[in-house]
PDB file of C-alpha atoms in Angstrom:
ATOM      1  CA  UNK A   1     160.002 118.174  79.413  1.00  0.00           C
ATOM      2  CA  UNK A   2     156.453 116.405  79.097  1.00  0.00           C
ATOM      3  CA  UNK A   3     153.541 117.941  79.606  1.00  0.00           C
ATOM      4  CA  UNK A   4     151.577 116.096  82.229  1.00  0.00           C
ATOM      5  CA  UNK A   5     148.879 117.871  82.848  1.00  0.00           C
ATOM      6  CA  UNK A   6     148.426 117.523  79.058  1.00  0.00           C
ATOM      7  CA  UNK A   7     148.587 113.696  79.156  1.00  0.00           C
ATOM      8  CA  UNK A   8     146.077 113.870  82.276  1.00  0.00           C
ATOM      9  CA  UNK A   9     143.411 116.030  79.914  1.00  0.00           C
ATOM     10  CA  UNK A  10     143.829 113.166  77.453  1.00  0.00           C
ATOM     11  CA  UNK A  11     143.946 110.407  79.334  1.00  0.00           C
ATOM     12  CA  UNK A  12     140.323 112.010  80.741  1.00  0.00           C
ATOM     13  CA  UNK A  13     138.856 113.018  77.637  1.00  0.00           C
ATOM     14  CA  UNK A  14     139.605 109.435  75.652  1.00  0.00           C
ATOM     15  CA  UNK A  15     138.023 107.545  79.170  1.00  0.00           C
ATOM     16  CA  UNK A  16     134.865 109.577  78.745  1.00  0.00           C
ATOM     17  CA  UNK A  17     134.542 108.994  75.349  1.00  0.00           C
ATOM     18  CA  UNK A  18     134.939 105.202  76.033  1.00  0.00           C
ATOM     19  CA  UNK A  19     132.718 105.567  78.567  1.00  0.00           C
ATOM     20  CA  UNK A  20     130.442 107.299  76.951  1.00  0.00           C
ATOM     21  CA  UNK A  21     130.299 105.104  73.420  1.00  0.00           C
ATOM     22  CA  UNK A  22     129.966 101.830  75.523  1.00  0.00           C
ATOM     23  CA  UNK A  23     127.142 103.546  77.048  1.00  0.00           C
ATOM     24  CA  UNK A  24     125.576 104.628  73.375  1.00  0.00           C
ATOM     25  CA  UNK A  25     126.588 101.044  72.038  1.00  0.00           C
ATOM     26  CA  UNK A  26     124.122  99.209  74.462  1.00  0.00           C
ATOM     27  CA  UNK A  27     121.502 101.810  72.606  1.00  0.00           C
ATOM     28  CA  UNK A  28     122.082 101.299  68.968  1.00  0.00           C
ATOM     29  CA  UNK A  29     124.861 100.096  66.166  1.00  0.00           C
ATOM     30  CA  UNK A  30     127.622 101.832  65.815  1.00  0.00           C
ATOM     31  CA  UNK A  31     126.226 103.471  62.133  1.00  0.00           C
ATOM     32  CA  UNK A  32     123.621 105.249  64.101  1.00  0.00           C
ATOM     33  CA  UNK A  33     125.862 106.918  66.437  1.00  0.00           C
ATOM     34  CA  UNK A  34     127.290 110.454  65.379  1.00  0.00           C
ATOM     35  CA  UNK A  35     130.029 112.742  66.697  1.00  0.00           C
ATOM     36  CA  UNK A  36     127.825 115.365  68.025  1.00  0.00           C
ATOM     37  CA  UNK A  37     125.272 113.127  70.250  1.00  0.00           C
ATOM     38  CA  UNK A  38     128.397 111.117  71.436  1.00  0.00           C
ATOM     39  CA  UNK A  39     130.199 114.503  72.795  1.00  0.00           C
ATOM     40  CA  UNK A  40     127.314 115.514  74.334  1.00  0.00           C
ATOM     41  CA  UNK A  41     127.000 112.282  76.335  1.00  0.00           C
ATOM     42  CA  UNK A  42     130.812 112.455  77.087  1.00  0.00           C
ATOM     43  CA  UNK A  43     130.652 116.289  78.216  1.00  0.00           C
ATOM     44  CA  UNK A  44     133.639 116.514  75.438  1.00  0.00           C
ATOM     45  CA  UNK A  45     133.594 119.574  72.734  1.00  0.00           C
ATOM     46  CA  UNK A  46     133.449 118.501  69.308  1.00  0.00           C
ATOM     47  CA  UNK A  47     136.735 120.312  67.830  1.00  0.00           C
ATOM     48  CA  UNK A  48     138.750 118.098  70.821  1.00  0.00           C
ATOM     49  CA  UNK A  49     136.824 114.335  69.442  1.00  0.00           C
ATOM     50  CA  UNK A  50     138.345 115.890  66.527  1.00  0.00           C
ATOM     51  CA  UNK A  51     141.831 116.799  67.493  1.00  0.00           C
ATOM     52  CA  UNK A  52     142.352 113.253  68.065  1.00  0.00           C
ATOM     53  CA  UNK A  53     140.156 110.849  65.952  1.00  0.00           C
ATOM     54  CA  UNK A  54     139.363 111.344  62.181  1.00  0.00           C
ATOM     55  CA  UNK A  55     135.116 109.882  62.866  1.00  0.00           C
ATOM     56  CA  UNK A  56     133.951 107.091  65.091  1.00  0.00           C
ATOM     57  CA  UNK A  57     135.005 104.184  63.600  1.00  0.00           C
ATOM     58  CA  UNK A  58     138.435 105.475  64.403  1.00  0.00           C
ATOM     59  CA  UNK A  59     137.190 105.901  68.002  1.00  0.00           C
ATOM     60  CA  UNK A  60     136.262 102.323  68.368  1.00  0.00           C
ATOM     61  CA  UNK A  61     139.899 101.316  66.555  1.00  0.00           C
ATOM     62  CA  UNK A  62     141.524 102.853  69.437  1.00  0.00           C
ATOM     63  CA  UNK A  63     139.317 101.131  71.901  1.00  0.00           C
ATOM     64  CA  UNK A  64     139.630  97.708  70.673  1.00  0.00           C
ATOM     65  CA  UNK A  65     143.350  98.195  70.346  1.00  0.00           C
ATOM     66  CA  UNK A  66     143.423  99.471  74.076  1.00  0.00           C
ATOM     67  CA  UNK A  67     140.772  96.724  75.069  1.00  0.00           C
ATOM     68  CA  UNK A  68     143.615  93.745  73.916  1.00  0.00           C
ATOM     69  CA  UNK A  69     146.156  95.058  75.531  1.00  0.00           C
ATOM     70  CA  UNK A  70     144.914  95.552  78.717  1.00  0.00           C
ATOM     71  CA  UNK A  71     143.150  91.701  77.875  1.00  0.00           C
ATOM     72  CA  UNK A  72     146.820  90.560  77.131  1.00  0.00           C
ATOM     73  CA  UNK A  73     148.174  92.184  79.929  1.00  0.00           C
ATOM     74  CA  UNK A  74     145.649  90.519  82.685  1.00  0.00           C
ATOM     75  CA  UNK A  75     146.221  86.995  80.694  1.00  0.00           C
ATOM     76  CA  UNK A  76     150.132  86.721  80.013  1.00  0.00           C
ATOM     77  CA  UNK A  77     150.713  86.232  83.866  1.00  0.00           C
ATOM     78  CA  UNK A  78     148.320  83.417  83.698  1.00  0.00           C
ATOM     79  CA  UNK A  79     149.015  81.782  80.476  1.00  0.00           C
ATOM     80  CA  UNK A  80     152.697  81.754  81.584  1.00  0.00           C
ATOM     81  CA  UNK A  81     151.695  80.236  85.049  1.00  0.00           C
ATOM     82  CA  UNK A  82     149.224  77.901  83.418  1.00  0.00           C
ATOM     83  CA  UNK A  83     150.933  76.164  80.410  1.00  0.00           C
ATOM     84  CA  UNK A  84     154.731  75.692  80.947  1.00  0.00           C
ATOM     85  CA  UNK A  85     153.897  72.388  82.047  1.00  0.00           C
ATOM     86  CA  UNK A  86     150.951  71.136  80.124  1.00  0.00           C
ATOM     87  CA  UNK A  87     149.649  67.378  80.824  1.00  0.00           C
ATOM     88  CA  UNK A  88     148.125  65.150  78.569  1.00  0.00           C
ATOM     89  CA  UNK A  89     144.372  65.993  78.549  1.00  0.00           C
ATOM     90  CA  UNK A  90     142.705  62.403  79.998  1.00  0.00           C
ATOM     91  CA  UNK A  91     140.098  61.981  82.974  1.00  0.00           C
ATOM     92  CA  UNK A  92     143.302  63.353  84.955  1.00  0.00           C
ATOM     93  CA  UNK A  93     142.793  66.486  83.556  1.00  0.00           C
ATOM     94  CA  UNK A  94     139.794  67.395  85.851  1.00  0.00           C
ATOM     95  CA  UNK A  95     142.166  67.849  88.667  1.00  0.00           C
ATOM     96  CA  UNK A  96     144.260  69.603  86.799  1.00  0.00           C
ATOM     97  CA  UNK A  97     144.154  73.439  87.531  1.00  0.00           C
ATOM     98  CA  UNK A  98     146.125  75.304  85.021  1.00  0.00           C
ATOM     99  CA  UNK A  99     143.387  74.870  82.375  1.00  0.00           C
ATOM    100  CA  UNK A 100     140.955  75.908  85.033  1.00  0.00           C
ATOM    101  CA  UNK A 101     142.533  78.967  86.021  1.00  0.00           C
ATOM    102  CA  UNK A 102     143.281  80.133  82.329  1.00  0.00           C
ATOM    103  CA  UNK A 103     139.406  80.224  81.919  1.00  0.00           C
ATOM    104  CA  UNK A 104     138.991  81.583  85.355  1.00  0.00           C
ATOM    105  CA  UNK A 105     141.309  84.396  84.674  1.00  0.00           C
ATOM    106  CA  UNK A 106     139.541  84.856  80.941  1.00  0.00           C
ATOM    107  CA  UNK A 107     135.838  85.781  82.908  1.00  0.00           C
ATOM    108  CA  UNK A 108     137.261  87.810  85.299  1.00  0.00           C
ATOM    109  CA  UNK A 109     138.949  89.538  82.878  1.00  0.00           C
ATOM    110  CA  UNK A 110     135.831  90.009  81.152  1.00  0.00           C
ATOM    111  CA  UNK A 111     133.946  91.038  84.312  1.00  0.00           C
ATOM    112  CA  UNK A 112     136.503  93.900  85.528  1.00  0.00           C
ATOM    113  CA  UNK A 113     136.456  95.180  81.783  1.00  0.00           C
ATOM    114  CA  UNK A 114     132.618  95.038  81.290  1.00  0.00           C
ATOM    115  CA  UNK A 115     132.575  97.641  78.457  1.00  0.00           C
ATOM    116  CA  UNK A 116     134.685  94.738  76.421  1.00  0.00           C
ATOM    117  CA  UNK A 117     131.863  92.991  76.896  1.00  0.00           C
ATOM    118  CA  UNK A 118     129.914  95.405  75.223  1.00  0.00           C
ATOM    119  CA  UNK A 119     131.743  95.918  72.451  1.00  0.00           C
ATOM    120  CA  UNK A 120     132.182  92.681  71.663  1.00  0.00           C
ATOM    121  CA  UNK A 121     129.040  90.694  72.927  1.00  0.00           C
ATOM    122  CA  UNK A 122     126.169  92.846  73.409  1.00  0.00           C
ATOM    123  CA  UNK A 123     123.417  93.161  71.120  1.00  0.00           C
ATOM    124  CA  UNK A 124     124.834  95.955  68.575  1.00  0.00           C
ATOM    125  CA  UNK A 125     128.537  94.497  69.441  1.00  0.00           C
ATOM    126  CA  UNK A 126     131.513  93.399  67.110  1.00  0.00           C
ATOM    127  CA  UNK A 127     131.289  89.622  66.795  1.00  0.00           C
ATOM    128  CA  UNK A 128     134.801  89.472  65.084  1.00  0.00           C
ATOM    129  CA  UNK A 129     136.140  91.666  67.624  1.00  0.00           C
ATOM    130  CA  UNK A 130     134.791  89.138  70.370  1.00  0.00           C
ATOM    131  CA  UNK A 131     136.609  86.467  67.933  1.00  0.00           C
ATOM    132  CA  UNK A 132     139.768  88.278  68.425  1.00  0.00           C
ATOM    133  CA  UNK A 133     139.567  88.887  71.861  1.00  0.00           C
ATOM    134  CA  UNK A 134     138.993  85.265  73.226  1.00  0.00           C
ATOM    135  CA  UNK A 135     141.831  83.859  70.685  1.00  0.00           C
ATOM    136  CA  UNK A 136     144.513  85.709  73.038  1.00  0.00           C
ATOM    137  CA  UNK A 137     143.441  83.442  75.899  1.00  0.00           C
ATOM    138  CA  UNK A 138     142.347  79.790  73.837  1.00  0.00           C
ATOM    139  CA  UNK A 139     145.020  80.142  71.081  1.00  0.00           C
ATOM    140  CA  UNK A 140     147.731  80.082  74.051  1.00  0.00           C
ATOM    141  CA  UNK A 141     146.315  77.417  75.779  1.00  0.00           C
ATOM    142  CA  UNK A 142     145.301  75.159  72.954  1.00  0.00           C
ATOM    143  CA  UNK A 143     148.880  75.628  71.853  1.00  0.00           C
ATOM    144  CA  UNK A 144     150.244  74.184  75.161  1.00  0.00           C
ATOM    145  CA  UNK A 145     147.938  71.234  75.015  1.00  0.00           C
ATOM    146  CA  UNK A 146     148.469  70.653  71.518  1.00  0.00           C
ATOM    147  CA  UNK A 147     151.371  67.875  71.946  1.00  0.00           C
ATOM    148  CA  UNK A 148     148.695  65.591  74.258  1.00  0.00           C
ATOM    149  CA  UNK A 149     145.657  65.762  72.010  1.00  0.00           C
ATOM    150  CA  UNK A 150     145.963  62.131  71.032  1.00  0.00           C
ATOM    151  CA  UNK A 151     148.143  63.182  67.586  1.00  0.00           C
ATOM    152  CA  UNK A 152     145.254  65.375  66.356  1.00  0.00           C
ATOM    153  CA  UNK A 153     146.287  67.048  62.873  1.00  0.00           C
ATOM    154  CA  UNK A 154     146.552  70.639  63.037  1.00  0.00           C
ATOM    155  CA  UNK A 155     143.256  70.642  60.439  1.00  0.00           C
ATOM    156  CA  UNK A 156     141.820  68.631  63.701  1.00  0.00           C
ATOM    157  CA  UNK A 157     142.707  71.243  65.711  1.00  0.00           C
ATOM    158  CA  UNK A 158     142.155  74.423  63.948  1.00  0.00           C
ATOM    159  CA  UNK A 159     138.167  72.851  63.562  1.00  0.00           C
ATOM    160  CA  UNK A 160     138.395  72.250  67.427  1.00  0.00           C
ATOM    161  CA  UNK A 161     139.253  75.798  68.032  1.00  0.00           C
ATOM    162  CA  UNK A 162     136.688  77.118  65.659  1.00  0.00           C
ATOM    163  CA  UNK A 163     134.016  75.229  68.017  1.00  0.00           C
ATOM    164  CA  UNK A 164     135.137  76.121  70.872  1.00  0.00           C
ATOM    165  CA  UNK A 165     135.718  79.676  70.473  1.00  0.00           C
ATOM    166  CA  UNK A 166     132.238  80.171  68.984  1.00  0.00           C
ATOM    167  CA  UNK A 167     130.668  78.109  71.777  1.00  0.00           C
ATOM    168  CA  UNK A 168     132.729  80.489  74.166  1.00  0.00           C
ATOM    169  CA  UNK A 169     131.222  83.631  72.632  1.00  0.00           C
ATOM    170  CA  UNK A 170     127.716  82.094  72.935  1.00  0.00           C
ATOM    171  CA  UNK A 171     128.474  81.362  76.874  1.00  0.00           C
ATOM    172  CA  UNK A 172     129.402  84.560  77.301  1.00  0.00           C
ATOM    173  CA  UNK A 173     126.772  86.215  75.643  1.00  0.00           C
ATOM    174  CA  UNK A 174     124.221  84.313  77.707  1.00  0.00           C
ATOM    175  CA  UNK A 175     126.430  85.124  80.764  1.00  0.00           C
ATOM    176  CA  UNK A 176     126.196  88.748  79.334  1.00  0.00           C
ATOM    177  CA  UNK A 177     122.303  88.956  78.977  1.00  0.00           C
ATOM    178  CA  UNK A 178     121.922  87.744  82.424  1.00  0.00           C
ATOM    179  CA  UNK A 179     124.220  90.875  84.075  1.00  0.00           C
ATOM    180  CA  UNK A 180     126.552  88.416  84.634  1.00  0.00           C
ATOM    181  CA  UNK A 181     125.079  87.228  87.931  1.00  0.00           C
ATOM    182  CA  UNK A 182     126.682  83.684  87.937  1.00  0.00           C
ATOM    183  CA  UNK A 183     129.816  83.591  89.335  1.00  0.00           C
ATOM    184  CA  UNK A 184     133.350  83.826  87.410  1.00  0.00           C
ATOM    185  CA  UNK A 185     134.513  80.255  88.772  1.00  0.00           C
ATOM    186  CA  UNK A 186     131.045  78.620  88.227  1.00  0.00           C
ATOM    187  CA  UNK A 187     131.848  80.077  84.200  1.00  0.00           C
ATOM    188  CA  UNK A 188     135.010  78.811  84.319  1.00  0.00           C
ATOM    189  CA  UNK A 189     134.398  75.181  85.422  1.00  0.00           C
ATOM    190  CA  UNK A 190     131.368  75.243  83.434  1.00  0.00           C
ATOM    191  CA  UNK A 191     133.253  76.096  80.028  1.00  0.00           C
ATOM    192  CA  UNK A 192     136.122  73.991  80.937  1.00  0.00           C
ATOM    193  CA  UNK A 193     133.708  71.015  81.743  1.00  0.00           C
ATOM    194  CA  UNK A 194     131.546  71.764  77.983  1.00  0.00           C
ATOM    195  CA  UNK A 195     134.828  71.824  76.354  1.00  0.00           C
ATOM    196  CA  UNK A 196     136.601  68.996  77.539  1.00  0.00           C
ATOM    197  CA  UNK A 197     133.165  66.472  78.024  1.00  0.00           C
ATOM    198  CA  UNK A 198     130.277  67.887  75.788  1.00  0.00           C
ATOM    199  CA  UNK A 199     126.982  65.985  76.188  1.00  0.00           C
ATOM    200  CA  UNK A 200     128.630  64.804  79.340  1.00  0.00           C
ATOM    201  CA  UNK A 201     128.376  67.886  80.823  1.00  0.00           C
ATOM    202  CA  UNK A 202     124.587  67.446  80.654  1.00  0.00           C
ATOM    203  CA  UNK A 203     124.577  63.686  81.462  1.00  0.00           C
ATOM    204  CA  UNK A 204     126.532  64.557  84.542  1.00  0.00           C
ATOM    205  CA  UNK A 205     124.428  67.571  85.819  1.00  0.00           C
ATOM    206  CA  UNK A 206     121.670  65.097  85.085  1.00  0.00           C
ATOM    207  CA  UNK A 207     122.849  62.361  87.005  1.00  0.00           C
ATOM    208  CA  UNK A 208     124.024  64.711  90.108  1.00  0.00           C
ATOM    209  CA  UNK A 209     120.081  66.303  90.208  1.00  0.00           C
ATOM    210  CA  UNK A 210     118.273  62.764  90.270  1.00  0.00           C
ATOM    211  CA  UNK A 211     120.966  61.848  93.204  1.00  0.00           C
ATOM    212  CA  UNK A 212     119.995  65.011  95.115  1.00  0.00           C
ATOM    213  CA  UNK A 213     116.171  64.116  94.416  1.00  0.00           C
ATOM    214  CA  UNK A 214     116.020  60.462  95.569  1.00  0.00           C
ATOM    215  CA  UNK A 215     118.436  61.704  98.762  1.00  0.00           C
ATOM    216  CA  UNK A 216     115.732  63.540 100.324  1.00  0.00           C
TER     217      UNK A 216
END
């Protein structure tokens, strides 16, 4: 018979330990944080930490392992809804939504796990882990839009994704730094708009200010 209140001392003891390490994370890098100051934090004796992780580093293994999972989880709904039927990507493609709500549903994923965000983006953070965590979401859509991208090579395309994934991790460090105050659909058009246009992007924000000015 399993032992649930077993699994419930667990499952509490490995949330404040998460809890706890994203907290310490914003603080410092990761070499500067030991077992003992971390327990503390966490309320958790050091012989349990123990009982089920060999240091820290095997802490944070855990987390990011949990942390794309629960990423993949959110997305696959999404990326399932979003890309069975992918158009070509032409001046069309701004009315098209399933692009939209892929990034949508990437930022609000991001927002309702904010300790990810941490972890991957913050200041002492794990860039390749933020690498790893955005290819679940642009890997799957770049994949369904592959077939439309004007008969790009896959070297075209691998290059593409490089960009784009790096420019995504800048975003969302900005978006990050700033508590994330702007709004997840405001990120998500914004990205999608970057991505698709580039220096459009500007010349369109631009053009839409000097329109409001000489209106009024």
């Amino acid at each position: 018979m399993k032992d649930t209140g077993k699994d419930q001392r667990t499952q509490l003891t490995y949330s404040l330990l998460r809890q706890a390490f994203t907290d310490l994370l914003k603080q410092k890098p990761i070499q500067r944080i030991t077992v003992k100051e971390l327990c503390q934090k966490a309320g958790v004796n050091r012989s349990t930490f123990y009982a089920h992780y060999v240091d820290i580093y095997d802490l944070l293994a855990k987390l990011e392992e949990d942390m794309v999972e629960d990423f993949q989880r959110a997305l696959d709904p999404l990326l399932s809804a979003g890309t069975e039927e992918a158009p070509p990507l032409d001046d069309a493609q701004l009315e098209e939504p399933s692009l939209l709500r892929i990034m949508t549903g990437i930022y609000q994923c991001l927002k309702d796990n904010v300790d990810i965000c941490t972890v991957t983006l913050g200041e002492h953070g794990d860039k390749a882990f933020a690498v790893r965590i955005l290819s679940l979401g642009w890997e799957s859509c770049l994949a369904a839009y592959s077939n439309h991208l004007w008969g790009a090579s896959p070297r075209q395309l691998e290059y593409f994704y490089a960009f784009v994934s790096n420019g995504h991790i800048g975003l969302l460090q900005k978006w990050l730094e700033e508590g994330m105050t702007t709004s997840v659909e405001e990120m998500a058009r914004m990205a999608q708009d970057i991505m698709l246009h580039g220096m459009d992007f500007l010349r369109g924000s631009a053009q839409a200010q000097e329109l409001d000015h000489t209106g009024q």
